[in-house]
Short mmCIF file of C-alpha atoms in Angstrom, two decimals:
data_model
loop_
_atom_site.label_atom_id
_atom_site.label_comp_id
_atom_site.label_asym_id
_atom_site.label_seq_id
_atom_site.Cartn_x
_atom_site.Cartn_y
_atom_site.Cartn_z
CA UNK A 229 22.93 -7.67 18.11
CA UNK A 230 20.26 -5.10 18.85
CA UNK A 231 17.03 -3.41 16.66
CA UNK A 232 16.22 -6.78 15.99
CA UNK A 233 19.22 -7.63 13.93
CA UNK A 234 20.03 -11.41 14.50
CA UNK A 235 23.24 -12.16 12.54
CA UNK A 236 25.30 -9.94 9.80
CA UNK A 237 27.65 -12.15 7.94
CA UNK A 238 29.90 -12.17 4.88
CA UNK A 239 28.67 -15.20 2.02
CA UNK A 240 29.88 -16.33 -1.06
CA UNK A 241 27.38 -17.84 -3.30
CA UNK A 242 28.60 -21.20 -4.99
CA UNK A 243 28.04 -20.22 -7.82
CA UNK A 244 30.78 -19.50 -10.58
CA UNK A 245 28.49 -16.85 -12.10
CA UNK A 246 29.16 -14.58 -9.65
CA UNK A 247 32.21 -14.65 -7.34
CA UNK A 248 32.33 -12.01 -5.32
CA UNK A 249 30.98 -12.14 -1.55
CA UNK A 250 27.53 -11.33 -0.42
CA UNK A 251 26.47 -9.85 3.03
CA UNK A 252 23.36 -11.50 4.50
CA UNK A 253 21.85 -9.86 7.18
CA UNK A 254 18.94 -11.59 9.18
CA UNK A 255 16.56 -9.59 11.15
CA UNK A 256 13.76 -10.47 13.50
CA UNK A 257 10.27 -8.46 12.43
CA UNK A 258 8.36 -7.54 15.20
CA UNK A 259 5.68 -6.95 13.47
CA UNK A 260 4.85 -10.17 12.00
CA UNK A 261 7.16 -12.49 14.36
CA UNK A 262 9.64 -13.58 11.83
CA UNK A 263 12.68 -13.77 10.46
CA UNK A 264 13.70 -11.97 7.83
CA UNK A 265 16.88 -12.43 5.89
CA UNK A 266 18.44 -9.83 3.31
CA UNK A 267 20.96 -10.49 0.80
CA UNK A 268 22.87 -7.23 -0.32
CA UNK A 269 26.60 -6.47 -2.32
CA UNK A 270 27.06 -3.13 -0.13
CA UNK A 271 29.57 -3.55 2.44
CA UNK A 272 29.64 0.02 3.41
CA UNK A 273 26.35 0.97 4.90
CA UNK A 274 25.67 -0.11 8.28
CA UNK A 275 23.27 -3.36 8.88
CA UNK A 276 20.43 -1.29 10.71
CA UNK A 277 20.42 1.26 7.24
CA UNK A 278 20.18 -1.84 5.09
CA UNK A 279 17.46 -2.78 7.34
CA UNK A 280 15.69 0.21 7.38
CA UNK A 281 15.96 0.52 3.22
CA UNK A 282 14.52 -2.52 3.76
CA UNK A 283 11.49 -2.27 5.10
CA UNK A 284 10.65 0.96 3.35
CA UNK A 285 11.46 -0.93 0.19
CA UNK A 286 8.67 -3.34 0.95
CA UNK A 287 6.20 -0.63 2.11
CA UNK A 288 6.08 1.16 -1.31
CA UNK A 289 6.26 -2.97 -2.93
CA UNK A 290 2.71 -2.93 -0.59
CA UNK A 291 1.95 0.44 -1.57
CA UNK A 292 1.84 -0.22 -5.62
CA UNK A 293 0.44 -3.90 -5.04
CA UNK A 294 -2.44 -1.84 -3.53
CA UNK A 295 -2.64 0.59 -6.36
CA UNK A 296 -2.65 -2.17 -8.92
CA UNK A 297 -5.34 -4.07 -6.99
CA UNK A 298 -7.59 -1.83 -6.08
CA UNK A 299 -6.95 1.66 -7.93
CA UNK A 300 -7.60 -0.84 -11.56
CA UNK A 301 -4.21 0.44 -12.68
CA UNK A 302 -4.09 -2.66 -14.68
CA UNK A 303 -2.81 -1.16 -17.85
CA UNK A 304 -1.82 2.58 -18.40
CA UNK A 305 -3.67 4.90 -20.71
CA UNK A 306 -1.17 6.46 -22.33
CA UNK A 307 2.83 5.34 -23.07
CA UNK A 308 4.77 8.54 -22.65
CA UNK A 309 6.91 9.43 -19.53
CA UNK A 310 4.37 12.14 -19.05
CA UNK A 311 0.68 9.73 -19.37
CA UNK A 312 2.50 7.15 -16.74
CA UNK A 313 3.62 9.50 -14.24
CA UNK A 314 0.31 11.08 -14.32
CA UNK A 315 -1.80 8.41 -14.17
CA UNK A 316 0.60 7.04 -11.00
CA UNK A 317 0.29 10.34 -9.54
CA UNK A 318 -3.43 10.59 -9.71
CA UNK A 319 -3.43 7.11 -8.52
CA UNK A 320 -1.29 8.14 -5.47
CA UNK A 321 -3.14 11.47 -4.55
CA UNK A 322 -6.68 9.20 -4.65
CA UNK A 323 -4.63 6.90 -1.35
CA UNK A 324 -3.44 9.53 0.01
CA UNK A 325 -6.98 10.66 0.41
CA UNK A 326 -8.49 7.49 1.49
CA UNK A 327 -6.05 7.04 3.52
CA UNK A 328 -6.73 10.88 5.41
CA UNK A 329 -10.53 10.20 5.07
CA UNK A 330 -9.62 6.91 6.74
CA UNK A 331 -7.65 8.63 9.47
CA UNK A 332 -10.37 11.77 9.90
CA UNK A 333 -13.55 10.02 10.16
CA UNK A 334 -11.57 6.81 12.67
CA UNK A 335 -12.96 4.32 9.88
CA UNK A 336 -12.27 1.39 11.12
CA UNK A 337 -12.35 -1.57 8.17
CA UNK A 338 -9.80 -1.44 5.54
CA UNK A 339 -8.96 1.23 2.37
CA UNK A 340 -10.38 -1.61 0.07
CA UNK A 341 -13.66 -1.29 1.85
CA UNK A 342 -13.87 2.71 1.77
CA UNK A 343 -12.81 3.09 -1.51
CA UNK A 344 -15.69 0.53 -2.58
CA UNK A 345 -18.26 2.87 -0.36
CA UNK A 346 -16.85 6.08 -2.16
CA UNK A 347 -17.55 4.20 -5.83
CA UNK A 348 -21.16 3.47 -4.99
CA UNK A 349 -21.55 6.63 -3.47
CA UNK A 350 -20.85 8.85 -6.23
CA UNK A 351 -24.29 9.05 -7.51
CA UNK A 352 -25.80 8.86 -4.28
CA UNK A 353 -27.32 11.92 -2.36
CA UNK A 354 -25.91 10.93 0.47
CA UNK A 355 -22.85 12.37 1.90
CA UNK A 356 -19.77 10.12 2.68
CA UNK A 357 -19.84 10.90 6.36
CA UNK A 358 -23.65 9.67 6.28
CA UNK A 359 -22.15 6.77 4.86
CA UNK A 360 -19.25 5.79 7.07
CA UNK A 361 -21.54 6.56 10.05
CA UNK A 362 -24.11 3.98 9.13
CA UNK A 363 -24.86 0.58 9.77
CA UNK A 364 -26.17 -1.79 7.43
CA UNK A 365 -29.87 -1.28 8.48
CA UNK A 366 -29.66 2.43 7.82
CA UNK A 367 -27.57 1.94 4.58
CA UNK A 368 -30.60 0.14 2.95
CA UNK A 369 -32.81 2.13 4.51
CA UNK A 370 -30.89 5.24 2.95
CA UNK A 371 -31.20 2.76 -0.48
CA UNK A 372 -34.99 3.08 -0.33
CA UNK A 373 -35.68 6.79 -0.15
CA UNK A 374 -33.55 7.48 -2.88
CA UNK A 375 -34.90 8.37 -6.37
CA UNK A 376 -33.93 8.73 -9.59
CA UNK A 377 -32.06 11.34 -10.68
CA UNK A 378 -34.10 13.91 -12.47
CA UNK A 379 -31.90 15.73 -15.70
CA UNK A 380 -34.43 17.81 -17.17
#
């Protein structure tokens, strides 16, 4: 088969909890070198769509595992329809900028790293393109010529 699709085959599960037949679908990631096999009850879409739903499926599965790593959406603040969309939303629009600032400034280590600089740089005087310019040296260099802020 082609686009990486190794076999697509009707199964039936022995098990009398459900009878009716499966569709397994194994595909070959090129990514990662392996293979990867799908179980799915739709007959009518084509093997390369189930693929492809797929793999986007498990980008946004990577996507919120990020979120609720790093973003410290542990818990939401609020239980309404309206406090978790917002809070998710925030959440997303705060990657979607790490991820441009990522993409703008050619940052090379990873959106874990970045959004750790952008925390400790909040306070700072420094501006984040000082920061993802410099190296360690200069960072703690940057560390000692900074003062307290003065509020009155």
């Amino acid at each position: 088969m082609k686009d990486g699709i190794l076999s697509d085959e009707k199964i039936k599960l022995e098990n009398k909890k459900y009878e009716k037949n499966l569709r397994m679908i194994r595909f070959l990631d090129e990514k990662s070198d392996e293979v990867v096999s799908f179980v799915t009850n739709n007959f009518k879409l084509s093997a390369k769509t189930i693929v492809q739903i797929y793999k986007t499926r498990w980008q946004i599965e990577i996507f919120f595992r990020w979120i609720k790593q790093n973003l410290q959406i542990k818990t939401f603040l609020g239980t309404s329809k309206n406090a978790v969309m917002s809070q998710v939303w925030i959440a997303m629009i705060y990657y979607l900028l790490l991820t441009y600032i990522k993409y703008q400034s050619k940052y090379e280590k990873s959106l874990f790293y970045l959004h750790r600089i952008i925390k400790e740089a909040l306070l700072s005087r420094l501006t984040l393109i000082d920061l993802l310019s410099a190296t360690p040296a200069r960072i703690s260099d940057f560390k000692i010529k900074e003062f307290q802020l003065v509020f009155w």
